[in-house]
Coordinates of N, CA, C and O and ligand atoms in Angstrom, one line a residue:
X23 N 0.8 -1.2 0.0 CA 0.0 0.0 0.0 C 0.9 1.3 0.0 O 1.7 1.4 0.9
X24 N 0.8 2.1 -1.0 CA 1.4 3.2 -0.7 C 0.8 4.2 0.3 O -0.4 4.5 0.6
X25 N 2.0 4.6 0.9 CA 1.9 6.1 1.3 C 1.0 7.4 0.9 O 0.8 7.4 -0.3
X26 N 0.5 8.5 1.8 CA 0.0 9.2 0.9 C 1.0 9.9 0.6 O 0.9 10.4 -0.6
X27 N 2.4 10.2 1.3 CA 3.4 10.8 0.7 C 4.3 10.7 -0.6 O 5.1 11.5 -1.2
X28 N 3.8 9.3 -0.8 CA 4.6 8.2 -2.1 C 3.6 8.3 -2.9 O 4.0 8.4 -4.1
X29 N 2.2 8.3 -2.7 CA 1.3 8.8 -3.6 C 1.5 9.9 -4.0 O 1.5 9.9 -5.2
X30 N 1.6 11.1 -3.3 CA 1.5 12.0 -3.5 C 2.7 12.8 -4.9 O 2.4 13.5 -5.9
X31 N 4.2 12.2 -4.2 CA 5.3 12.3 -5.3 C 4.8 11.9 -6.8 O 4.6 12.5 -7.8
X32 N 4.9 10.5 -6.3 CA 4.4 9.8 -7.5 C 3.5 10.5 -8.4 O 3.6 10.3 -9.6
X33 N 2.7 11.1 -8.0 CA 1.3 11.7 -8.9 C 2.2 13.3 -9.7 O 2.0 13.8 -10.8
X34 N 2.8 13.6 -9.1 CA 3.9 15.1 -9.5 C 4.8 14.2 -10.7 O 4.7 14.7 -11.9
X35 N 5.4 13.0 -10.6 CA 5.9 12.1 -12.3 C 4.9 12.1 -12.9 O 5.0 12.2 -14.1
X36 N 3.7 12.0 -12.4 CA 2.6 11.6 -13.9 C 2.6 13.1 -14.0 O 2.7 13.5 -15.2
X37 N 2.5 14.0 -13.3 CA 2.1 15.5 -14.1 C 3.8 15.5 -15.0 O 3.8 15.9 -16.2
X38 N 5.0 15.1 -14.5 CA 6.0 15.6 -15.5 C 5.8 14.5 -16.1 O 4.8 14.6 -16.8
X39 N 6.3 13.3 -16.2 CA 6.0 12.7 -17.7 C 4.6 13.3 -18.9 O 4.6 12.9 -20.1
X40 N 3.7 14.1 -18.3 CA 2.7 14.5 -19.3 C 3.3 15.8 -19.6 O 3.1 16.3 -20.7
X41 N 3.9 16.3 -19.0 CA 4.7 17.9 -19.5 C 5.6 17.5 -19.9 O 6.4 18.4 -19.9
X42 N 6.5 15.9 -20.4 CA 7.6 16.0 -21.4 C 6.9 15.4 -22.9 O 7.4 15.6 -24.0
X43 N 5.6 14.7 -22.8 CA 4.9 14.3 -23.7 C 4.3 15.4 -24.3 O 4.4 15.4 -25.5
X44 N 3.6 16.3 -23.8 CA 3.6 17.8 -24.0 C 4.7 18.6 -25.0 O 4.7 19.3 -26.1
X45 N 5.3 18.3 -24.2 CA 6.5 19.5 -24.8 C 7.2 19.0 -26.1 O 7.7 19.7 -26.9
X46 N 7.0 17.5 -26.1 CA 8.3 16.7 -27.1 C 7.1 17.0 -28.3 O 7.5 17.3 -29.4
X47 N 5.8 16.9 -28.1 CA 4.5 17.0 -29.3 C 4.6 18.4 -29.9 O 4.5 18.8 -31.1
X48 N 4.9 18.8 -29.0 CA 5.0 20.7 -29.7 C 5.8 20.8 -30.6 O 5.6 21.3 -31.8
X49 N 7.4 19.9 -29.7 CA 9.0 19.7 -30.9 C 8.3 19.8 -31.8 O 8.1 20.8 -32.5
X50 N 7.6 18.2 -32.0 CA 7.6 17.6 -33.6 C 6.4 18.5 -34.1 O 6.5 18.8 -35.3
X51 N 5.3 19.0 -33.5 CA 4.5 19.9 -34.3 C 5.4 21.3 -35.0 O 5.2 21.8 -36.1
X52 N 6.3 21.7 -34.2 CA 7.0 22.7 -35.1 C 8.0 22.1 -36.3 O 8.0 22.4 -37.5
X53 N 8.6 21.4 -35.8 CA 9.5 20.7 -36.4 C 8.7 20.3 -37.8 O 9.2 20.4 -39.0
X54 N 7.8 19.8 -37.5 CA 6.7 19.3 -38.7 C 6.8 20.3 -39.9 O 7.2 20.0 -41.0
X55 N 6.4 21.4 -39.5 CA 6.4 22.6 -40.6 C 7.9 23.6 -40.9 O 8.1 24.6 -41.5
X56 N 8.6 22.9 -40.3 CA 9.8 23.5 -40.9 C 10.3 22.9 -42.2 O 10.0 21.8 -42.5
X57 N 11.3 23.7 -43.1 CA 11.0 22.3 -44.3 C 12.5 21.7 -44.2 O 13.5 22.4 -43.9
X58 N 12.4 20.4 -44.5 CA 13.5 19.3 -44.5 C 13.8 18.9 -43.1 O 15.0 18.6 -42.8
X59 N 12.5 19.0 -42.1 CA 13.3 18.3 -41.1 C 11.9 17.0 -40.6 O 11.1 17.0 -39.6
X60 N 12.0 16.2 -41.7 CA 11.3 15.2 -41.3 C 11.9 14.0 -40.3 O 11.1 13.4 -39.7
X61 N 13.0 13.7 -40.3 CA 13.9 13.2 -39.0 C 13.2 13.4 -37.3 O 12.8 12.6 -36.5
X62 N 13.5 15.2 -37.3 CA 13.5 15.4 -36.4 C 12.1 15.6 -35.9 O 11.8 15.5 -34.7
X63 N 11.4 15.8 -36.8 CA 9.7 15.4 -36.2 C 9.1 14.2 -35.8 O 8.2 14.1 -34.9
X64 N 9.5 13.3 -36.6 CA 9.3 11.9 -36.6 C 9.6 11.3 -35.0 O 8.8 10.7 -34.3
X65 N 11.5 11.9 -34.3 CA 11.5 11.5 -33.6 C 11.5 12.1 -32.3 O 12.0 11.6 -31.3
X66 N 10.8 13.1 -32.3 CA 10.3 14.0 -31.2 C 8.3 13.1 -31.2 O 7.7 12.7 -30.2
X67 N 7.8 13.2 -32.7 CA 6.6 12.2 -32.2 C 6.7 11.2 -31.8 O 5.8 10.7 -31.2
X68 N 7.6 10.5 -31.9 CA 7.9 9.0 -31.1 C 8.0 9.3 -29.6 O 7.2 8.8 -28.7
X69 N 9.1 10.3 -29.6 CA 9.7 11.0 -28.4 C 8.3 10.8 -27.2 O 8.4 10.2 -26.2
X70 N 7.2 11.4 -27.8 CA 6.2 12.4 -27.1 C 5.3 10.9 -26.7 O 5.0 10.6 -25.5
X71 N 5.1 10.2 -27.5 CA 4.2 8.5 -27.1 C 5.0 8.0 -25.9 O 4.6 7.7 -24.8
X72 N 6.4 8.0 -26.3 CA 6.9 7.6 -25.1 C 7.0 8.1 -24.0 O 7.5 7.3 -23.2
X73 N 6.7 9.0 -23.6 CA 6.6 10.0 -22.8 C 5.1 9.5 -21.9 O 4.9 9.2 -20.7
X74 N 4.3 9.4 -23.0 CA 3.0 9.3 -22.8 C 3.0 7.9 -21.7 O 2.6 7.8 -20.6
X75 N 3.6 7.1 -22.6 CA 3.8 5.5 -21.8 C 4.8 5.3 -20.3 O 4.8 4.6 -19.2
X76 N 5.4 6.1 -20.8 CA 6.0 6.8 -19.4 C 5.2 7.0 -17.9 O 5.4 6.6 -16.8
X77 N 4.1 7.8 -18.4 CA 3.1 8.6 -17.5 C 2.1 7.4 -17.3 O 1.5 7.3 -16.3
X78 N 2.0 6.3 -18.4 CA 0.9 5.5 -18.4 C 1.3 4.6 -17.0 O 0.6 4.4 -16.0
X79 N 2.4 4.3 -17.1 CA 2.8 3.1 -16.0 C 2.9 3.8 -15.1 O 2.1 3.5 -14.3
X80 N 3.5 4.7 -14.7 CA 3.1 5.0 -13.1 C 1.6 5.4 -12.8 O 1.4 5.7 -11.6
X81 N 0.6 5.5 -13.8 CA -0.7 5.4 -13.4 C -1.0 4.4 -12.8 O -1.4 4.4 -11.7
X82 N -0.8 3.5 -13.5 CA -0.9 1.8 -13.6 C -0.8 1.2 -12.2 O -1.6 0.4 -11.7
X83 N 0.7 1.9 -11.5 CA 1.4 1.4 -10.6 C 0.6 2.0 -9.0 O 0.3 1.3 -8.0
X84 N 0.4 3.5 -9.2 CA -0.6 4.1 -8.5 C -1.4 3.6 -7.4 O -1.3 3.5 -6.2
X85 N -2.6 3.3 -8.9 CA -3.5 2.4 -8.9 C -3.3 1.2 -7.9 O -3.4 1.1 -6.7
X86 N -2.8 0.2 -8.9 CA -2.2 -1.1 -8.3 C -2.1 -1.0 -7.3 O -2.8 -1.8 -6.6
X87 N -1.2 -0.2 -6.5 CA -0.4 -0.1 -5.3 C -1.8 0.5 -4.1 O -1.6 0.8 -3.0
X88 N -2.7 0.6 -4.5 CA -4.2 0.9 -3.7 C -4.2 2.5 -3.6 O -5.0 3.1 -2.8
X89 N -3.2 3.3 -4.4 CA -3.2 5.0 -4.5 C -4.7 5.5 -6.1 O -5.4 4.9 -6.9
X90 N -4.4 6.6 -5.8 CA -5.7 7.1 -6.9 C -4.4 7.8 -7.7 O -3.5 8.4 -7.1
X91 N -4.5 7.6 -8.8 CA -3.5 8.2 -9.9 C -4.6 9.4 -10.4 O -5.5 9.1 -11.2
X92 N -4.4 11.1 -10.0 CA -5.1 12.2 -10.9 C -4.6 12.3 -12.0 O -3.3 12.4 -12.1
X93 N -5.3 12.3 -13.0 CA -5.0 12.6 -14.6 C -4.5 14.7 -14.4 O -5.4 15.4 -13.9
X94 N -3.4 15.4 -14.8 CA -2.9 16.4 -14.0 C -3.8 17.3 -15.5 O -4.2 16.9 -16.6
X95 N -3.6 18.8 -14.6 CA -3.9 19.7 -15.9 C -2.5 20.3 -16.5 O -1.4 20.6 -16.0
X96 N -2.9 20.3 -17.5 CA -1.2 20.4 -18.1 C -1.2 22.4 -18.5 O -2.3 22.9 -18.4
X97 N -0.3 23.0 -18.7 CA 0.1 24.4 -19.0 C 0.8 24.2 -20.5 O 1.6 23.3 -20.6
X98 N 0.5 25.1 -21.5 CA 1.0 25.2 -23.1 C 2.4 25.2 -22.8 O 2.9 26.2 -22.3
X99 N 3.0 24.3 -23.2 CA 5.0 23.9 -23.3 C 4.9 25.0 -24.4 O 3.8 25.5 -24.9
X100 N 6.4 25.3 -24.8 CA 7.4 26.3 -25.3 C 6.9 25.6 -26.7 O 7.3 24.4 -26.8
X101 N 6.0 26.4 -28.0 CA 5.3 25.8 -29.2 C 6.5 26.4 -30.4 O 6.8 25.7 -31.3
X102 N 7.1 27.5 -30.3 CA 8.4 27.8 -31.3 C 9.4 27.7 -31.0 O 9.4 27.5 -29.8
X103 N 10.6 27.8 -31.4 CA 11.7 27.9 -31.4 C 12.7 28.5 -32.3 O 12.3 28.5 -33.5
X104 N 14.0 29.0 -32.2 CA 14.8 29.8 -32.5 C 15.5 28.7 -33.6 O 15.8 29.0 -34.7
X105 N 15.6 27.9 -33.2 CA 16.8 26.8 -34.1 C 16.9 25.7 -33.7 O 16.3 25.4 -32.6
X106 N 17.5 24.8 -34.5 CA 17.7 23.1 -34.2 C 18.1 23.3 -32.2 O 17.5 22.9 -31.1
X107 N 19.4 24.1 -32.5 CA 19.9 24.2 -31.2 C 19.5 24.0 -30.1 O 19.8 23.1 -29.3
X108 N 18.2 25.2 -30.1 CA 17.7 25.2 -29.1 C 16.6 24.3 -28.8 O 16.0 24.2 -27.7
X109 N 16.3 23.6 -30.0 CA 15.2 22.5 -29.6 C 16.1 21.7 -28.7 O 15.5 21.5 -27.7
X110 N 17.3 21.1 -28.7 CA 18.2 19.7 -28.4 C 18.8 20.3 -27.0 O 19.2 19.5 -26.1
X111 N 18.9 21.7 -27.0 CA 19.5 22.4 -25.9 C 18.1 21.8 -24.7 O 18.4 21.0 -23.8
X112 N 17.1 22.2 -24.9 CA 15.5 22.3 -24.1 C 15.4 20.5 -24.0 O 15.2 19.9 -22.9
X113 N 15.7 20.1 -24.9 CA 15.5 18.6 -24.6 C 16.8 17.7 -23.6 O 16.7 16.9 -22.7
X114 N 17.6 18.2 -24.0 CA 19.0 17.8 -22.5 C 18.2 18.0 -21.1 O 17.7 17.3 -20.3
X115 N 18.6 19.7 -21.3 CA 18.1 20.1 -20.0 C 16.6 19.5 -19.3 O 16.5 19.3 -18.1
X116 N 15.6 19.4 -20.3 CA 14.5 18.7 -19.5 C 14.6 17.1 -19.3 O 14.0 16.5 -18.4
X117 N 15.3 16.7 -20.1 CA 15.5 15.5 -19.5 C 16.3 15.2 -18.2 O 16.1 14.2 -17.5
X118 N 17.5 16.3 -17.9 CA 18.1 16.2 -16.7 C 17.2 16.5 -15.6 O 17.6 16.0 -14.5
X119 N 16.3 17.0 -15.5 CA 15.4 17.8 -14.9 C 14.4 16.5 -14.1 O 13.9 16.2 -13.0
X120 N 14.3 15.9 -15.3 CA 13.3 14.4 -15.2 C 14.4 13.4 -14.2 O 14.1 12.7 -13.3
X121 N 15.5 13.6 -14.8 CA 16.3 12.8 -14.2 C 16.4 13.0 -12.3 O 16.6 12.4 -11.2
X122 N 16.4 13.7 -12.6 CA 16.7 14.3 -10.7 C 15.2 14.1 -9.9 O 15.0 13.6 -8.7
X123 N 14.1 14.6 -11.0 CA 12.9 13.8 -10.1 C 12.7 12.5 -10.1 O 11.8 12.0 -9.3
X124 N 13.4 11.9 -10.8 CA 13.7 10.8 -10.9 C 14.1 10.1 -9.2 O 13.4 9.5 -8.4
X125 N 15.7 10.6 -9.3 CA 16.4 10.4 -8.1 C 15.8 10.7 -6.6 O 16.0 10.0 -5.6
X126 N 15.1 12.0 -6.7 CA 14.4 12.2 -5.9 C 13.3 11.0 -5.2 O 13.3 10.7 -4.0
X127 N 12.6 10.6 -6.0 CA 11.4 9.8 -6.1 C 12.3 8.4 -5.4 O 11.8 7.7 -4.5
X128 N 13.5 7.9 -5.9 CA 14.2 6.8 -5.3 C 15.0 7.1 -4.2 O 15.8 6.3 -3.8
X129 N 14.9 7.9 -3.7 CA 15.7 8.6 -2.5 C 14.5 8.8 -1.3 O 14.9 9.1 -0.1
X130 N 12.9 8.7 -1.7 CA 12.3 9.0 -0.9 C 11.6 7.1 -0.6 O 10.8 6.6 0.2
X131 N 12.3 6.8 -1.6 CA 11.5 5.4 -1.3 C 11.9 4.4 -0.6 O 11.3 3.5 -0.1
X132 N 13.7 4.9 -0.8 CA 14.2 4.3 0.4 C 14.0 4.5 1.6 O 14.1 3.6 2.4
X133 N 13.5 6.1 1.9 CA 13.6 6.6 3.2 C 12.3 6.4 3.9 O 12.0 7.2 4.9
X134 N 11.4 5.3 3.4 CA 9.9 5.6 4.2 C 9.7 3.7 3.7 O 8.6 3.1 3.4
X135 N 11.3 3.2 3.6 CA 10.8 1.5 2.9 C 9.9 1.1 2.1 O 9.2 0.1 2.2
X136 N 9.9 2.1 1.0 CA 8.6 1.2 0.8 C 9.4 0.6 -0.9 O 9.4 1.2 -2.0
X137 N 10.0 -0.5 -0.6 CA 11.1 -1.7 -1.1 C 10.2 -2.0 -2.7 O 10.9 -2.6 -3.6
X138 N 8.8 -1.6 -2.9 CA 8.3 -2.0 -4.3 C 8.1 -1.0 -5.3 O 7.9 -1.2 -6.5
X139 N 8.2 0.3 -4.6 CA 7.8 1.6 -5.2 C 9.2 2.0 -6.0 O 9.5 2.4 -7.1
X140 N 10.4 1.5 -4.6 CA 12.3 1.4 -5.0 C 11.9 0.5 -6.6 O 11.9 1.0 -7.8
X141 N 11.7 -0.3 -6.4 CA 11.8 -1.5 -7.5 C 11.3 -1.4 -8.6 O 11.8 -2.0 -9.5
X142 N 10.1 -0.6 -8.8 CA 9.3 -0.2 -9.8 C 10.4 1.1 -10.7 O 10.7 1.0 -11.9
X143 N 10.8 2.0 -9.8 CA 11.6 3.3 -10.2 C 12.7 2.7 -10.9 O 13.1 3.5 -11.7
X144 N 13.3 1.6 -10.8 CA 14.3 1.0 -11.3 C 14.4 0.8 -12.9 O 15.4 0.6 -13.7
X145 N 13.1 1.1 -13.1 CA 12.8 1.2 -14.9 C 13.2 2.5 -15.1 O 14.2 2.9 -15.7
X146 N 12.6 3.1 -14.8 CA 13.3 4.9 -14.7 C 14.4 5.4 -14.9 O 14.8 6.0 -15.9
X147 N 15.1 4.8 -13.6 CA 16.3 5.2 -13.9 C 17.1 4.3 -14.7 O 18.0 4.8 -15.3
X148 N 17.0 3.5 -14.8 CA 17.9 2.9 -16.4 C 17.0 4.0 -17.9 O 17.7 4.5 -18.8
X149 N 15.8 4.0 -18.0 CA 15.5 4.8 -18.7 C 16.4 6.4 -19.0 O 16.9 7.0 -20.0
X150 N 16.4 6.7 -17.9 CA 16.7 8.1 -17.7 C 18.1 8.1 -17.9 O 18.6 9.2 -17.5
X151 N 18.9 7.4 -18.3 CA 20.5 7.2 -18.3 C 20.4 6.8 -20.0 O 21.3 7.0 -20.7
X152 N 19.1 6.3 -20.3 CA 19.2 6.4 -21.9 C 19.0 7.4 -22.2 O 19.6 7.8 -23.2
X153 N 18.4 8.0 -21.8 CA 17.0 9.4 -22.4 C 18.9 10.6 -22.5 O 19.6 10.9 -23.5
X154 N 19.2 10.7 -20.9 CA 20.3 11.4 -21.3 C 21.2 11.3 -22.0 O 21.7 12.4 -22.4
X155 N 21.7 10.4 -22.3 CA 23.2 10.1 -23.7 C 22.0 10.1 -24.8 O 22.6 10.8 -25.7
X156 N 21.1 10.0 -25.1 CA 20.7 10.1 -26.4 C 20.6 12.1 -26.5 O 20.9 13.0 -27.3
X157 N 20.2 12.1 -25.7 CA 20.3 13.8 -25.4 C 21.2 14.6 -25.6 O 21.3 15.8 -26.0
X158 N 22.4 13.5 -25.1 CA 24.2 14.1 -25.2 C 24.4 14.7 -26.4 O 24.8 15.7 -26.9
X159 N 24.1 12.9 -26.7 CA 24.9 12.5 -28.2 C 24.2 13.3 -29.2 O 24.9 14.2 -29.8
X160 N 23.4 13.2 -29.4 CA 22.1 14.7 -30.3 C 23.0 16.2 -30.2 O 23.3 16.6 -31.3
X161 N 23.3 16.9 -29.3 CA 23.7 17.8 -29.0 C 25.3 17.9 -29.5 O 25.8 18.8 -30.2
X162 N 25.7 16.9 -29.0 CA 27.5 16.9 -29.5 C 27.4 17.0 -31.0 O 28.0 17.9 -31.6
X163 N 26.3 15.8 -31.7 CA 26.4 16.1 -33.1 C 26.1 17.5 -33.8 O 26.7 18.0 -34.8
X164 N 24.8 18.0 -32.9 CA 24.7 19.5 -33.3 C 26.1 20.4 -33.4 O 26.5 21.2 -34.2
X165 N 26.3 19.9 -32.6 CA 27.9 21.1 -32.0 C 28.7 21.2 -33.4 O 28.7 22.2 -34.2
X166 N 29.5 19.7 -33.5 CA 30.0 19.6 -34.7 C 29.4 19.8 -36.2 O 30.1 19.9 -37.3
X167 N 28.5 19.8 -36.1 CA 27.9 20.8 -37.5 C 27.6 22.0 -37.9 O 27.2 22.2 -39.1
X168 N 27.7 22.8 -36.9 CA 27.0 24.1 -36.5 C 26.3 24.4 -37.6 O 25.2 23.9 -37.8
X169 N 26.8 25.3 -38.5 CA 25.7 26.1 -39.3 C 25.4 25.1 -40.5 O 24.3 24.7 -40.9
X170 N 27.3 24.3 -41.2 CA 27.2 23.6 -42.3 C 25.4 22.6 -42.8 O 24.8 21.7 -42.2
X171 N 25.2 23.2 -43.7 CA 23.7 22.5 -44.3 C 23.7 21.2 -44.6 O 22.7 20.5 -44.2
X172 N 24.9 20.5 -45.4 CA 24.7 19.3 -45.8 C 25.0 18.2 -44.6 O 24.7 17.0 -44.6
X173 N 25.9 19.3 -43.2 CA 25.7 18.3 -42.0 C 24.4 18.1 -41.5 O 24.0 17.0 -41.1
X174 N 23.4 19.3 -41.7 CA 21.8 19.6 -40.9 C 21.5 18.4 -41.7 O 21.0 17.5 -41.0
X175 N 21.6 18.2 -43.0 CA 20.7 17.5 -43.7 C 21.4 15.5 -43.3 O 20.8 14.4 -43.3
X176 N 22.6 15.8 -43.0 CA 22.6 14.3 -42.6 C 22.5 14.2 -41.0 O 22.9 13.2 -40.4
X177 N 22.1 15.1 -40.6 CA 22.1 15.1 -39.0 C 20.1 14.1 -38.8 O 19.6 13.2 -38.2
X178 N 19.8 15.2 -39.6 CA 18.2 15.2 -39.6 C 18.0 13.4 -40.5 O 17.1 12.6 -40.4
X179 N 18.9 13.6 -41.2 CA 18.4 12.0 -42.1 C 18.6 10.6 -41.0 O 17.9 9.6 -40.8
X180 N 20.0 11.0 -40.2 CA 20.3 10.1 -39.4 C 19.5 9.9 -38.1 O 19.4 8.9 -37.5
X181 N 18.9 10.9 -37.8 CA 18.3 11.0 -36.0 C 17.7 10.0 -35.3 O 17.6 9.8 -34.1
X182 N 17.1 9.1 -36.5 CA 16.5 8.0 -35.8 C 17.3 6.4 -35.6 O 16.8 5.4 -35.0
X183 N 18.8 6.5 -36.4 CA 19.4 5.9 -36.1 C 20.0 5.7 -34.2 O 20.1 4.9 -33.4
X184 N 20.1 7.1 -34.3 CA 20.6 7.3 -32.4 C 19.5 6.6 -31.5 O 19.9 5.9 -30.5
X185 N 18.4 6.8 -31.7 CA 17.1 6.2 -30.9 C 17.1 4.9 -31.2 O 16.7 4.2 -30.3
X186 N 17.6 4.3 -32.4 CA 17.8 3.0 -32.5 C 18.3 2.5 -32.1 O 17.9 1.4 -31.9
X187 N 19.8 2.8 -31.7 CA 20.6 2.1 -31.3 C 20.6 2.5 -29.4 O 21.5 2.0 -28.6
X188 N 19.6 3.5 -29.0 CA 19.3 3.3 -27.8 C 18.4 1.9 -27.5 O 18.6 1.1 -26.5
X189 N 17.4 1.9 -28.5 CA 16.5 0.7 -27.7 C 17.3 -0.8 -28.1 O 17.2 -1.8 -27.3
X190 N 18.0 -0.9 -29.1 CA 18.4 -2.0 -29.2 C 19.4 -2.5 -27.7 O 19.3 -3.6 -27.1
X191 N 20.1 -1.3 -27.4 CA 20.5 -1.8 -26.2 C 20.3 -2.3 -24.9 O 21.0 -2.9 -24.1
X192 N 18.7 -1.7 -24.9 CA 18.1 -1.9 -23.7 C 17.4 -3.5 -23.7 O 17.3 -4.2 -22.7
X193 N 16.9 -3.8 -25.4 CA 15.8 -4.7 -25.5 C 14.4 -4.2 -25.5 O 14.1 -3.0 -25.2
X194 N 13.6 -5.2 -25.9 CA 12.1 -4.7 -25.7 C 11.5 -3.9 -24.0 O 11.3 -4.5 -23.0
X195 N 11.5 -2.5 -24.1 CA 11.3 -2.1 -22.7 C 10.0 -2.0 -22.3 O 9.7 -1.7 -21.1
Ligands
FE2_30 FE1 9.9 10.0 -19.3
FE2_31 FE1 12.2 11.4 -21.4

């Protein structure tokens, strides 16, 4: 049975997993209409489902665990952007961001035992250690290309290779 305090945390991940599902939808809706960047739309809508499935399982787990999982109200994420940059810049940083409520959430679960809520979070953070090097590695490649076009254009052709060879590593998650 959870806590109402572990409920409580817990229910603050489903509102951020729905504000990175949010935000990653906006990516690919801008991204969508920019021209030649069908890469990077594609994998910001992937991005944003996952996100979604993200928020699904700790509903799931909530529940299960005899807690009430609130469906949150969400606030309009950041809909334009300045440049590739700053899309990959905004996606690091919020994934670190995730990352730390992450930590948080397994730091409070040790500290109140509750030994299944630890075990559940354990998807997370192996998650969240992908989410960031894919984040890295996106960013590094930006760096190295900066303005050059025919890099943008193999940066954008490749993008889904990087996500690929994240899940292959993990396996079916
Ligand atoms: Fe997530
Ligand atoms: Fe994420």
């Amino acid at each position: 049975m959870l806590s109402k305090s572990m409920q409580e945390a817990l229910n603050k991940q489903v509102l951020m997993e729905a504000e990175s599902s949010q935000a990653y939808l906006a990516i690919a809706s801008w991204a969508d209409i920019q021209p030649g960047l069908q890469g990077v739309t594609e994998f910001f809508y992937k991005q944003s489902d996952e996100e979604r499935i993200h928020m699904l399982k700790l509903i799931r787990f909530i529940n299960e665990r005899g807690g009430f999982a609130m469906v949150p109200a969400l606030e309009q994420p950041m809909v334009t952007f300045q440049s590739l940059r700053r899309v990959f810049d905004e996606f690091l940083k919020h994934e670190l961001k995730v990352s730390d409520s992450i930590n948080d959430l397994v730091h409070q679960s040790l500290t109140e035992k509750d030994y299944a809520t630890h075990n559940f979070l354990q998807w997370y953070v192996n998650e969240q250690m992908e989410e960031e090097h894919t984040a890295r590695t996106l960013n590094d490649k930006l760096e190295l290309v900066g303005d050059d076009k025919g890099g943008l254009y193999l940066f954008d052709r490749d993008i889904m290779m990087f996500r690929g060879a994240a899940e292959r590593g993990k396996g079916k998650g």
